[in-house]
Short mmCIF file of C-alpha atoms in Angstrom, two decimals:
data_model
loop_
_atom_site.label_atom_id
_atom_site.label_comp_id
_atom_site.label_asym_id
_atom_site.label_seq_id
_atom_site.Cartn_x
_atom_site.Cartn_y
_atom_site.Cartn_z
CA MET Y 1 157.19 104.54 32.58
CA GLY Y 2 156.10 107.84 31.71
CA VAL Y 3 153.41 110.05 30.11
CA VAL Y 4 153.08 110.59 26.22
CA ASP Y 5 150.74 113.52 25.15
CA GLY Y 6 149.13 113.35 28.56
CA VAL Y 7 148.59 109.56 28.56
CA GLU Y 8 150.23 107.76 31.57
CA ASN Y 9 152.45 104.81 30.56
CA GLY Y 10 152.03 106.07 27.00
CA CYS Y 11 153.86 104.19 24.22
CA LEU Y 12 156.05 105.78 21.82
CA PRO Y 13 154.81 105.34 18.21
CA LEU Y 14 157.52 103.88 16.24
CA ASP Y 15 157.22 106.52 13.54
CA ASP Y 16 158.16 109.32 15.98
CA ARG Y 17 160.66 111.72 14.42
CA GLY Y 18 162.52 112.05 17.68
CA LEU Y 19 163.50 108.29 17.37
CA ALA Y 20 164.08 108.25 13.53
CA TYR Y 21 166.15 111.48 13.27
CA GLY Y 22 166.62 112.76 16.86
CA HIS Y 23 164.27 115.52 15.72
CA GLY Y 24 163.39 116.98 19.07
CA VAL Y 25 164.69 118.72 22.13
CA PHE Y 26 164.67 117.83 25.80
CA GLU Y 27 165.15 119.34 29.41
CA THR Y 28 166.23 117.66 32.64
CA MET Y 29 164.82 119.52 35.41
CA GLU Y 30 164.99 119.58 39.14
CA ILE Y 31 161.93 118.89 41.16
CA ALA Y 32 161.71 120.24 44.65
CA SER Y 33 158.73 119.98 46.98
CA GLY Y 34 156.53 119.09 44.21
CA ARG Y 35 157.31 122.06 42.00
CA VAL Y 36 159.70 122.59 39.16
CA PRO Y 37 161.60 125.72 40.40
CA HIS Y 38 163.22 126.91 37.17
CA TRP Y 39 160.49 125.87 34.71
CA ALA Y 40 160.43 129.33 32.87
CA ARG Y 41 164.02 128.94 32.04
CA HIS Y 42 163.76 125.36 30.71
CA TRP Y 43 160.53 126.25 28.85
CA ARG Y 44 162.35 129.12 27.16
CA ARG Y 45 165.27 126.95 26.14
CA LEU Y 46 163.10 124.17 24.90
CA THR Y 47 160.87 126.50 22.85
CA ARG Y 48 164.04 128.13 21.36
CA GLY Y 49 165.09 124.69 20.21
CA CYS Y 50 161.78 123.92 18.78
CA ALA Y 51 161.97 127.23 16.68
CA ARG Y 52 165.49 126.20 15.66
CA LEU Y 53 164.42 122.80 14.53
CA GLY Y 54 161.28 123.69 12.74
CA ILE Y 55 159.05 122.02 15.53
CA ARG Y 56 155.55 123.67 16.26
CA GLN Y 57 155.59 125.17 19.59
CA PRO Y 58 153.90 122.86 22.06
CA ASP Y 59 151.23 124.35 24.14
CA GLU Y 60 152.68 125.46 27.41
CA ALA Y 61 149.43 125.31 29.43
CA ARG Y 62 148.85 121.75 28.45
CA VAL Y 63 152.54 120.56 28.95
CA ARG Y 64 152.67 122.38 32.25
CA ALA Y 65 149.47 120.70 33.49
CA THR Y 66 150.83 117.41 32.76
CA VAL Y 67 154.11 118.09 34.48
CA GLU Y 68 152.31 119.54 37.49
CA ARG Y 69 150.08 116.29 37.79
CA GLN Y 70 153.40 114.20 37.64
CA VAL Y 71 155.52 116.20 40.14
CA ALA Y 72 152.85 116.66 42.81
CA GLY Y 73 153.96 115.00 45.84
CA HIS Y 74 157.57 114.52 44.95
CA PRO Y 75 159.62 116.02 47.39
CA ARG Y 76 162.90 115.70 45.32
CA ALA Y 77 163.08 114.14 41.86
CA VAL Y 78 164.28 114.66 38.29
CA LEU Y 79 162.06 115.44 35.51
CA LYS Y 80 162.81 114.67 31.90
CA LEU Y 81 160.69 116.42 29.36
CA LEU Y 82 161.00 115.65 25.63
CA VAL Y 83 159.30 117.42 22.80
CA THR Y 84 159.76 115.70 19.36
CA ALA Y 85 158.47 116.79 16.01
CA GLY Y 86 155.86 114.04 16.30
CA SER Y 87 154.93 111.45 13.77
CA GLY Y 88 155.72 110.80 10.16
CA GLY Y 89 156.41 113.03 7.22
CA ALA Y 90 157.90 111.77 4.10
CA GLY Y 91 161.53 111.20 4.94
CA TYR Y 92 163.42 113.99 6.48
CA ARG Y 93 160.69 116.67 5.44
CA VAL Y 94 158.60 117.84 8.32
CA PRO Y 95 154.74 117.96 7.59
CA ALA Y 96 153.58 121.47 7.69
CA HIS Y 97 150.75 120.51 10.09
CA HIS Y 98 152.55 118.08 12.25
CA SER Y 99 151.79 117.85 15.96
CA PRO Y 100 154.65 117.92 18.35
CA ARG Y 101 154.86 115.05 20.87
CA CYS Y 102 155.45 115.73 24.46
CA ILE Y 103 156.99 113.00 26.71
CA VAL Y 104 157.42 113.33 30.49
CA ALA Y 105 159.18 111.00 32.67
CA ILE Y 106 160.29 111.27 36.41
CA ARG Y 107 163.11 109.38 38.01
CA PRO Y 108 164.63 109.41 41.56
CA TRP Y 109 166.90 112.13 42.42
CA PRO Y 110 170.36 110.83 42.08
CA GLN Y 111 172.53 110.13 45.18
CA ARG Y 112 175.90 111.25 44.30
CA GLN Y 113 178.73 111.15 46.96
CA ILE Y 114 181.34 113.60 45.69
CA PRO Y 115 184.23 114.76 47.75
CA ASP Y 116 183.99 118.18 49.28
CA ALA Y 117 187.49 118.87 47.78
CA GLY Y 118 186.01 118.58 44.33
CA VAL Y 119 186.01 115.97 41.50
CA ALA Y 120 188.42 114.65 38.96
CA VAL Y 121 187.77 115.34 35.18
CA ARG Y 122 189.48 114.27 32.07
CA LEU Y 123 190.24 115.86 28.83
CA CYS Y 124 188.26 113.88 26.36
CA ALA Y 125 189.73 112.82 23.00
CA THR Y 126 186.22 113.33 21.59
CA ARG Y 127 185.68 116.55 19.70
CA LEU Y 128 182.52 118.64 19.35
CA PRO Y 129 182.10 119.84 15.68
CA PHE Y 130 181.48 123.39 14.96
CA ASP Y 131 177.87 123.74 14.12
CA ALA Y 132 176.32 127.04 14.83
CA ARG Y 133 172.69 126.11 13.74
CA LEU Y 134 172.62 123.52 16.63
CA ALA Y 135 174.93 125.22 19.13
CA GLY Y 136 173.12 126.15 22.42
CA ILE Y 137 169.97 124.15 22.19
CA LYS Y 138 169.45 120.78 23.93
CA HIS Y 139 168.55 118.58 20.89
CA LEU Y 140 168.27 114.86 20.79
CA ASN Y 141 171.39 114.44 18.61
CA ARG Y 142 173.69 113.62 21.49
CA LEU Y 143 176.23 111.11 19.97
CA HIS Y 144 179.14 113.29 20.79
CA SER Y 145 178.40 113.26 24.45
CA VAL Y 146 177.69 109.39 24.22
CA LEU Y 147 181.18 108.87 22.42
CA ALA Y 148 182.92 111.09 24.97
CA ARG Y 149 181.29 109.32 27.98
CA ALA Y 150 182.46 105.97 26.59
CA GLU Y 151 186.16 107.04 26.95
CA TRP Y 152 186.24 106.11 30.57
CA GLY Y 153 184.56 104.02 33.18
CA ASP Y 154 183.56 104.75 36.78
CA THR Y 155 186.27 107.54 37.52
CA PRO Y 156 186.87 110.37 36.92
CA GLU Y 157 183.53 112.01 37.56
CA GLU Y 158 183.23 113.98 34.30
CA GLY Y 159 185.09 114.64 30.95
CA LEU Y 160 185.60 117.80 29.07
CA LEU Y 161 185.16 117.98 25.34
CA SER Y 162 187.02 120.42 23.07
CA ASP Y 163 186.04 121.92 19.68
CA PRO Y 164 188.04 121.22 16.56
CA ASP Y 165 190.56 124.19 17.47
CA GLY Y 166 191.16 122.39 20.93
CA ASN Y 167 189.41 124.89 23.06
CA ILE Y 168 187.30 123.37 25.81
CA VAL Y 169 183.58 123.80 25.35
CA GLU Y 170 181.75 121.95 28.10
CA GLY Y 171 181.46 118.57 30.06
CA THR Y 172 179.67 115.54 28.79
CA MET Y 173 176.60 116.45 30.97
CA SER Y 174 177.83 119.87 32.55
CA ASN Y 175 178.97 123.31 31.66
CA VAL Y 176 182.36 124.48 32.70
CA PHE Y 177 183.50 127.63 34.52
CA TRP Y 178 186.92 128.67 35.53
CA VAL Y 179 188.36 131.45 37.75
CA GLU Y 180 190.94 133.93 36.88
CA GLY Y 181 191.65 136.39 39.74
CA ASP Y 182 188.29 137.88 40.78
CA THR Y 183 186.58 137.06 37.29
CA LEU Y 184 184.46 134.02 36.57
CA LEU Y 185 184.83 132.72 32.96
CA SER Y 186 182.99 130.08 30.75
CA PRO Y 187 183.51 129.03 27.35
CA ASP Y 188 181.66 130.64 24.23
CA LEU Y 189 178.80 128.36 23.19
CA SER Y 190 177.88 130.07 19.90
CA ARG Y 191 179.49 127.48 17.60
CA CYS Y 192 178.91 124.15 19.63
CA GLY Y 193 177.92 122.97 23.14
CA VAL Y 194 174.67 123.14 25.19
CA ALA Y 195 173.87 126.40 26.87
CA GLY Y 196 172.98 125.06 30.43
CA ILE Y 197 170.40 126.43 32.65
CA MET Y 198 172.56 126.16 35.73
CA ARG Y 199 175.21 128.21 33.68
CA GLU Y 200 172.69 130.82 32.75
CA ARG Y 201 171.48 131.00 36.54
CA ILE Y 202 175.16 131.39 37.69
CA LEU Y 203 176.00 134.11 35.12
CA GLU Y 204 173.03 136.12 36.07
CA TRP Y 205 173.61 135.64 39.65
CA ALA Y 206 177.34 136.75 39.33
CA GLU Y 207 176.16 139.99 37.42
CA ARG Y 208 173.76 140.91 40.11
CA ALA Y 209 176.45 140.26 42.80
CA GLY Y 210 178.85 142.54 41.04
CA ILE Y 211 181.14 139.63 40.09
CA ALA Y 212 183.05 140.24 36.85
CA THR Y 213 182.12 137.49 34.20
CA SER Y 214 183.59 136.82 30.70
CA ILE Y 215 182.85 134.40 27.83
CA ALA Y 216 186.12 133.42 26.46
CA ARG Y 217 188.07 130.84 24.58
CA CYS Y 218 189.44 128.16 26.76
CA PRO Y 219 192.63 126.29 25.55
CA PRO Y 220 193.39 123.51 28.16
CA ALA Y 221 196.57 125.45 29.20
CA ARG Y 222 194.27 128.33 30.26
CA LEU Y 223 192.23 125.85 32.38
CA LEU Y 224 195.16 124.30 33.99
CA ALA Y 225 196.57 127.66 34.82
CA ALA Y 226 193.23 128.91 36.37
CA ASP Y 227 192.74 129.79 39.96
CA GLY Y 228 189.94 127.31 40.10
CA VAL Y 229 187.54 125.32 37.92
CA PHE Y 230 184.10 123.77 38.27
CA VAL Y 231 181.35 122.03 36.35
CA CYS Y 232 177.76 122.67 36.92
CA ASN Y 233 174.16 121.34 35.77
CA SER Y 234 170.70 121.55 36.98
CA LEU Y 235 171.04 118.23 38.82
CA ILE Y 236 174.66 118.30 40.20
CA GLY Y 237 174.69 121.83 41.19
CA VAL Y 238 178.25 123.09 41.32
CA TRP Y 239 181.18 120.62 41.55
CA PRO Y 240 184.49 122.06 42.09
CA VAL Y 241 187.26 120.29 40.10
CA ALA Y 242 190.17 119.12 42.08
CA ARG Y 243 192.08 117.55 39.33
CA VAL Y 244 192.23 117.61 35.40
CA ASP Y 245 193.87 114.31 34.23
CA HIS Y 246 196.97 114.12 36.53
CA GLN Y 247 197.14 117.82 37.44
CA GLY Y 248 195.81 119.14 40.59
CA LEU Y 249 194.01 122.47 40.63
CA PRO Y 250 193.64 125.01 43.48
CA ASP Y 251 190.54 125.73 45.32
CA ALA Y 252 189.06 129.21 44.87
CA ALA Y 253 187.01 131.30 47.22
CA LEU Y 254 184.91 132.43 44.36
CA ILE Y 255 183.71 128.79 43.65
CA ARG Y 256 182.46 128.42 47.38
CA ARG Y 257 180.52 131.51 46.85
CA VAL Y 258 178.86 130.26 43.73
CA GLN Y 259 178.14 126.86 45.44
CA SER Y 260 176.80 128.77 48.34
CA ALA Y 261 174.57 130.93 46.20
CA VAL Y 262 173.24 127.82 44.28
CA SER Y 263 172.54 125.74 47.48
CA ARG Y 264 170.57 128.61 49.19
CA GLY Y 265 168.52 129.24 46.09
CA ALA Y 266 169.99 132.81 45.41
CA CYS Y 267 170.41 131.96 41.67
CA MET O 1 152.81 99.77 13.18
CA GLY O 2 156.00 97.75 13.54
CA VAL O 3 157.82 95.14 15.52
CA VAL O 4 160.13 95.70 18.50
CA ASP O 5 162.30 92.97 19.49
CA GLY O 6 160.25 90.48 17.67
CA VAL O 7 156.91 91.59 19.01
CA GLU O 8 154.30 92.98 16.58
CA ASN O 9 152.82 96.33 17.19
CA GLY O 10 155.37 96.66 19.85
CA CYS O 11 155.84 99.74 21.93
CA LEU O 12 158.94 101.82 22.21
CA PRO O 13 160.05 102.08 25.92
CA LEU O 14 160.38 105.74 26.77
CA ASP O 15 163.82 105.17 28.25
CA ASP O 16 165.22 103.88 24.80
CA ARG O 17 168.61 105.50 24.02
CA GLY O 18 167.72 105.86 20.39
CA LEU O 19 165.00 108.32 21.49
CA ALA O 20 167.08 109.76 24.33
CA TYR O 21 170.29 110.61 22.40
CA GLY O 22 169.97 109.18 18.77
CA HIS O 23 172.16 106.39 20.05
CA GLY O 24 171.40 103.95 17.21
CA VAL O 25 171.62 103.14 13.55
CA PHE O 26 169.20 102.27 10.78
CA GLU O 27 168.81 100.90 7.27
CA THR O 28 166.08 101.60 4.72
CA MET O 29 165.97 98.64 2.36
CA GLU O 30 164.33 97.37 -0.78
CA ILE O 31 161.85 94.44 -0.38
CA ALA O 32 161.24 92.85 -3.66
CA SER O 33 159.38 89.43 -4.12
CA GLY O 34 159.23 88.79 -0.31
CA ARG O 35 162.86 89.07 0.03
CA VAL O 36 165.57 91.84 0.98
CA PRO O 37 167.86 91.54 -2.16
CA HIS O 38 170.85 93.40 -0.61
CA TRP O 39 170.48 92.22 3.04
CA ALA O 40 174.28 91.39 3.47
CA ARG O 41 175.35 94.90 2.51
CA HIS O 42 172.85 96.39 4.74
CA TRP O 43 173.63 94.28 7.73
CA ARG O 44 177.43 94.83 7.23
CA ARG O 45 176.88 98.81 7.38
CA LEU O 46 174.53 98.41 10.41
CA THR O 47 176.92 96.31 12.35
CA ARG O 48 179.74 98.75 11.58
CA GLY O 49 177.72 101.44 12.85
CA CYS O 50 176.95 99.58 16.06
CA ALA O 51 180.57 98.89 16.52
CA ARG O 52 181.43 102.66 16.09
CA LEU O 53 178.83 103.66 18.60
CA GLY O 54 179.59 101.06 21.31
CA ILE O 55 176.34 99.16 20.77
CA ARG O 56 176.46 95.38 21.23
CA GLN O 57 176.15 93.52 18.03
CA PRO O 58 172.54 92.43 17.63
CA ASP O 59 172.01 88.60 16.72
CA GLU O 60 171.83 88.32 12.98
CA ALA O 61 169.76 85.21 12.96
CA ARG O 62 167.23 86.58 15.24
CA VAL O 63 166.90 89.86 13.44
CA ARG O 64 166.88 88.17 10.12
CA ALA O 65 164.05 85.79 11.23
CA THR O 66 161.98 88.78 12.42
CA VAL O 67 162.64 90.54 9.11
CA GLU O 68 161.69 87.43 6.85
CA ARG O 69 158.51 87.12 8.79
CA GLN O 70 157.60 90.71 7.80
CA VAL O 71 158.55 90.91 4.34
CA ALA O 72 156.99 87.57 3.32
CA GLY O 73 154.42 88.07 0.69
CA HIS O 74 155.34 91.73 -0.08
CA PRO O 75 155.81 92.10 -3.77
CA ARG O 76 157.63 95.38 -3.24
CA ALA O 77 157.86 97.37 -0.13
CA VAL O 78 160.34 99.45 2.03
CA LEU O 79 161.80 97.99 5.14
CA LYS O 80 163.09 100.17 7.83
CA LEU O 81 165.35 98.39 10.43
CA LEU O 82 166.53 100.38 13.41
CA VAL O 83 168.95 99.14 16.25
CA THR O 84 169.34 101.23 19.21
CA ALA O 85 171.52 100.80 22.28
CA GLY O 86 168.44 99.85 24.14
CA SER O 87 167.14 100.98 27.39
CA GLY O 88 168.73 103.07 30.31
CA GLY O 89 172.09 103.56 31.54
CA ALA O 90 173.16 106.52 33.84
CA GLY O 91 172.98 109.45 31.50
CA TYR O 92 175.16 109.17 28.53
CA ARG O 93 177.13 106.17 29.75
CA VAL O 94 176.21 103.04 28.21
CA PRO O 95 175.59 100.07 30.48
CA ALA O 96 178.31 97.51 29.78
CA HIS O 97 175.58 94.66 29.50
CA HIS O 98 173.07 96.50 27.48
CA SER O 99 170.71 94.69 25.11
CA PRO O 100 170.47 96.46 21.77
CA ARG O 101 166.89 96.97 20.65
CA CYS O 102 165.66 96.13 17.28
CA ILE O 103 162.86 97.91 15.54
CA VAL O 104 161.36 96.69 12.12
CA ALA O 105 158.57 98.64 10.23
CA ILE O 106 157.46 98.11 6.70
CA ARG O 107 155.90 100.78 4.45
CA PRO O 108 154.56 100.80 0.94
CA TRP O 109 156.93 101.30 -1.89
CA PRO O 110 156.83 105.02 -2.84
CA GLN O 111 155.24 105.91 -6.06
CA ARG O 112 157.44 108.60 -7.55
CA GLN O 113 157.07 109.92 -11.06
CA ILE O 114 160.18 111.57 -12.10
CA PRO O 115 160.95 112.93 -15.60
CA ASP O 116 163.02 110.80 -17.72
CA ALA O 117 165.23 113.74 -18.47
CA GLY O 118 166.20 114.02 -14.92
CA VAL O 119 165.34 115.72 -11.70
CA ALA O 120 166.14 119.25 -10.28
CA VAL O 121 168.40 119.62 -7.27
CA ARG O 122 169.42 122.65 -5.23
CA LEU O 123 172.47 123.55 -3.37
CA CYS O 124 171.50 123.62 0.35
CA ALA O 125 172.79 126.31 2.57
CA THR O 126 173.01 123.74 5.38
CA ARG O 127 176.46 122.49 5.93
CA LEU O 128 177.60 119.00 7.24
CA PRO O 129 180.27 119.44 10.00
CA PHE O 130 183.57 117.41 9.56
CA ASP O 131 183.10 114.54 12.00
CA ALA O 132 185.28 111.59 11.13
CA ARG O 133 183.96 109.38 13.98
CA LEU O 134 180.48 109.47 12.81
CA ALA O 135 181.15 109.66 8.98
CA GLY O 136 180.11 106.79 6.63
CA ILE O 137 177.59 105.17 9.18
CA LYS O 138 173.85 105.55 9.22
CA HIS O 139 173.31 106.89 12.67
CA LEU O 140 170.20 108.38 14.12
CA ASN O 141 171.50 111.84 14.62
CA ARG O 142 170.04 113.19 11.42
CA LEU O 143 169.25 116.80 12.20
CA HIS O 144 171.36 118.14 9.36
CA SER O 145 169.38 116.24 6.90
CA VAL O 146 166.24 117.45 8.61
CA LEU O 147 167.46 121.03 8.43
CA ALA O 148 168.48 120.71 4.89
CA ARG O 149 165.30 119.21 3.85
CA ALA O 150 163.47 122.23 5.40
CA GLU O 151 165.05 124.56 2.97
CA TRP O 152 162.50 124.08 0.39
CA GLY O 153 159.15 122.68 -0.32
CA ASP O 154 157.75 120.32 -3.06
CA THR O 155 160.32 121.07 -5.73
CA PRO O 156 163.19 120.51 -6.56
CA GLU O 157 163.37 116.73 -5.95
CA GLU O 158 166.59 116.72 -3.89
CA GLY O 159 169.10 118.98 -2.09
CA LEU O 160 172.86 118.59 -1.97
CA LEU O 161 174.80 119.36 1.30
CA SER O 162 178.35 120.67 1.37
CA ASP O 163 181.04 120.20 4.08
CA PRO O 164 182.47 123.45 5.96
CA ASP O 165 185.04 123.94 3.13
CA GLY O 166 182.24 124.09 0.57
CA ASN O 167 182.77 120.80 -1.14
CA ILE O 168 179.50 118.82 -1.89
CA VAL O 169 179.21 115.57 0.03
CA GLU O 170 175.77 114.19 -0.44
CA GLY O 171 172.19 114.51 -0.89
CA THR O 172 169.64 114.95 1.95
CA MET O 173 168.58 111.18 1.28
CA SER O 174 170.85 110.32 -1.46
CA ASN O 175 174.44 109.93 -2.45
CA VAL O 176 175.79 111.95 -5.52
CA PHE O 177 178.02 110.89 -8.53
CA TRP O 178 179.18 112.91 -11.49
CA VAL O 179 181.00 112.09 -14.68
CA GLU O 180 183.95 113.54 -16.27
CA GLY O 181 184.88 112.03 -19.60
CA ASP O 182 184.72 108.22 -19.03
CA THR O 183 185.19 108.57 -15.29
CA LEU O 184 182.62 108.16 -12.65
CA LEU O 185 183.20 110.35 -9.50
CA SER O 186 181.88 110.44 -5.93
CA PRO O 187 182.71 112.66 -3.11
CA ASP O 188 184.93 111.42 -0.30
CA LEU O 189 182.79 110.38 2.81
CA SER O 190 185.57 109.88 5.41
CA ARG O 191 185.06 113.20 7.13
CA CYS O 192 181.17 113.47 6.91
CA GLY O 193 178.17 112.00 5.07
CA VAL O 194 176.47 108.59 4.79
CA ALA O 195 178.09 105.81 2.70
CA GLY O 196 175.15 104.55 0.74
CA ILE O 197 174.45 101.09 -0.04
CA MET O 198 173.35 102.01 -3.68
CA ARG O 199 176.76 104.02 -3.92
CA GLU O 200 178.73 100.99 -2.87
CA ARG O 201 176.84 98.75 -5.36
CA ILE O 202 177.47 101.10 -8.16
CA LEU O 203 181.18 101.66 -7.48
CA GLU O 204 181.73 97.91 -7.34
CA TRP O 205 179.66 97.40 -10.53
CA ALA O 206 181.74 99.91 -12.34
CA GLU O 207 184.90 98.32 -11.25
CA ARG O 208 183.78 94.94 -12.63
CA ALA O 209 182.54 96.72 -15.89
CA GLY O 210 186.07 98.32 -16.40
CA ILE O 211 184.67 101.77 -15.86
CA ALA O 212 187.09 104.22 -14.07
CA THR O 213 185.99 105.50 -10.84
CA SER O 214 187.41 108.12 -8.55
CA ILE O 215 186.69 109.45 -4.94
CA ALA O 216 187.16 113.17 -5.21
CA ARG O 217 186.65 116.65 -3.73
CA CYS O 218 183.71 118.18 -5.33
CA PRO O 219 183.43 122.10 -5.30
CA PRO O 220 180.17 123.20 -6.87
CA ALA O 221 182.00 124.47 -9.84
CA ARG O 222 183.19 121.06 -10.46
CA LEU O 223 179.80 119.65 -10.42
CA LEU O 224 178.26 122.38 -12.57
CA ALA O 225 181.10 121.48 -15.24
CA ALA O 226 180.40 117.77 -15.15
CA ASP O 227 179.30 115.77 -18.20
CA GLY O 228 176.50 114.52 -16.01
CA VAL O 229 175.41 114.26 -12.45
CA PHE O 230 173.03 111.66 -10.53
CA VAL O 231 171.88 111.16 -7.20
CA CYS O 232 171.12 107.66 -5.94
CA ASN O 233 169.85 105.45 -3.03
CA SER O 234 168.34 102.07 -2.38
CA LEU O 235 164.77 103.23 -2.89
CA ILE O 236 165.03 105.76 -5.79
CA GLY O 237 167.69 103.80 -7.71
CA VAL O 238 169.51 106.19 -9.93
CA TRP O 239 168.10 109.79 -10.82
CA PRO O 240 169.85 111.60 -13.26
CA VAL O 241 170.12 115.33 -12.53
CA ALA O 242 168.99 117.62 -15.18
CA ARG O 243 169.36 121.00 -13.27
CA VAL O 244 171.27 122.29 -10.25
CA ASP O 245 169.50 125.59 -9.04
CA HIS O 246 169.02 127.38 -12.24
CA GLN O 247 171.81 125.66 -14.37
CA GLY O 248 170.97 122.79 -16.75
CA LEU O 249 173.35 120.01 -16.98
CA PRO O 250 174.17 117.64 -19.72
CA ASP O 251 172.99 114.06 -20.06
CA ALA O 252 175.59 111.39 -20.01
CA ALA O 253 175.45 108.03 -21.78
CA LEU O 254 177.51 106.75 -18.74
CA ILE O 255 174.53 107.56 -16.48
CA ARG O 256 172.21 105.66 -18.60
CA ARG O 257 174.50 102.66 -18.36
CA VAL O 258 174.43 102.95 -14.54
CA GLN O 259 170.67 103.39 -14.53
CA SER O 260 170.31 100.16 -16.85
CA ALA O 261 172.60 98.27 -14.58
CA VAL O 262 170.80 98.97 -11.44
CA SER O 263 167.30 98.34 -13.12
CA ARG O 264 168.22 94.92 -14.50
CA GLY O 265 169.94 93.99 -11.13
CA ALA O 266 173.44 93.85 -12.53
CA CYS O 267 174.72 95.58 -9.44
#
């Protein structure tokens, strides 16, 4: 169920380059009270991804009109928006005058019960390769997240992926932050990983709130020695991390401040 | 146009994991006289890819029956077979009892006029990251090939991709071989690249024919100093390389032997 180029229950043509090569980008957005609160940020990342992948910029007014028709009346739900490079082309080569294809689908808001004390995460064996040309954007080539997520079953709640040097980069579906004293830190994503919208919101809020932030390398020992760790994304918000593999982690007042800022819409 | 799980003109459901994450594999096969001459090899690689990506093995008899219905009567055409991890699952996690989805499409045999003296290729700036878990198989995460192919327009005929150490790995759509004396060499694909069916056929034929082969590292200087270079795949067969960027390359009798073996069906 969904909408393809404005047509409800639309069908994906089998020669779509999103299917063939993963040649596209996507956004997973919160819908609240029939609106998409962070549309501008999502659209900015999506179009940055299109530019990086040689996909013509989709028309924002048209896509937004489709999205608004779909989200109207939904008090709380999840919107997935995909933009692919459209159909065809001779093999890997993108036709100069291709039309990007836009796919919109809505699903129920996930009901997740997570302990207030925080979640457990694991350090995944799967590594993200360095790949500066694809870093940051949310493209459809997501096999590393799939392989990492296949490392475990129902628990823990999330897994962390490292780069080839062993530094932690992100979660399978989330970004990661840690606290050192009064400073909020998050891994550098210039060589691999997805630059999440919630991560961006939190970093900007921290700056406004006068909280020191730093983008830094994160070997596992540094994470385990932190004063607190959390993972975040646009759907889960902020999840404090209570345990990494078998090691417990302290709670940090700063994480509770971030959680509160997110839940009251301050960022 | 195509067939999805045996249904003609089938539609791809929008929650397919092949579209969402590139979670699938594909094969591009030659059809000759209504048959798929190298089915067993393609099927072997495809199922190896499924195993690597945690996709349940599709039923060979059923897929083959669909394929045979489609190829019947085609004197010469191209068959594309995709197998994805099917629909759904909670995010990246694959449902334990998922059904793989099988997509079959046929397109006309490409009419390519290439000079008998060989083709021109370029050394691409795009690098393939090391990624042993995905190396060799033909998965749907193909953005590196797309980015590399976007580096040039109509000519040259192919581009070569290197690994992060600068060694040449493969072409955007082909595998590469080079000749040193009486030896046929091809790059190691254990850390990145697709292990092509035509490459496999040629290596096995060479062994039967008593021709020395070697899997080796290929810095550009080694390729440029070779006694001959060719690229190959299941559709183009063997293309001798006449020029790499601005440097001409010699013709090699051994390449003509390989070409002849492929065209007379000896391998």
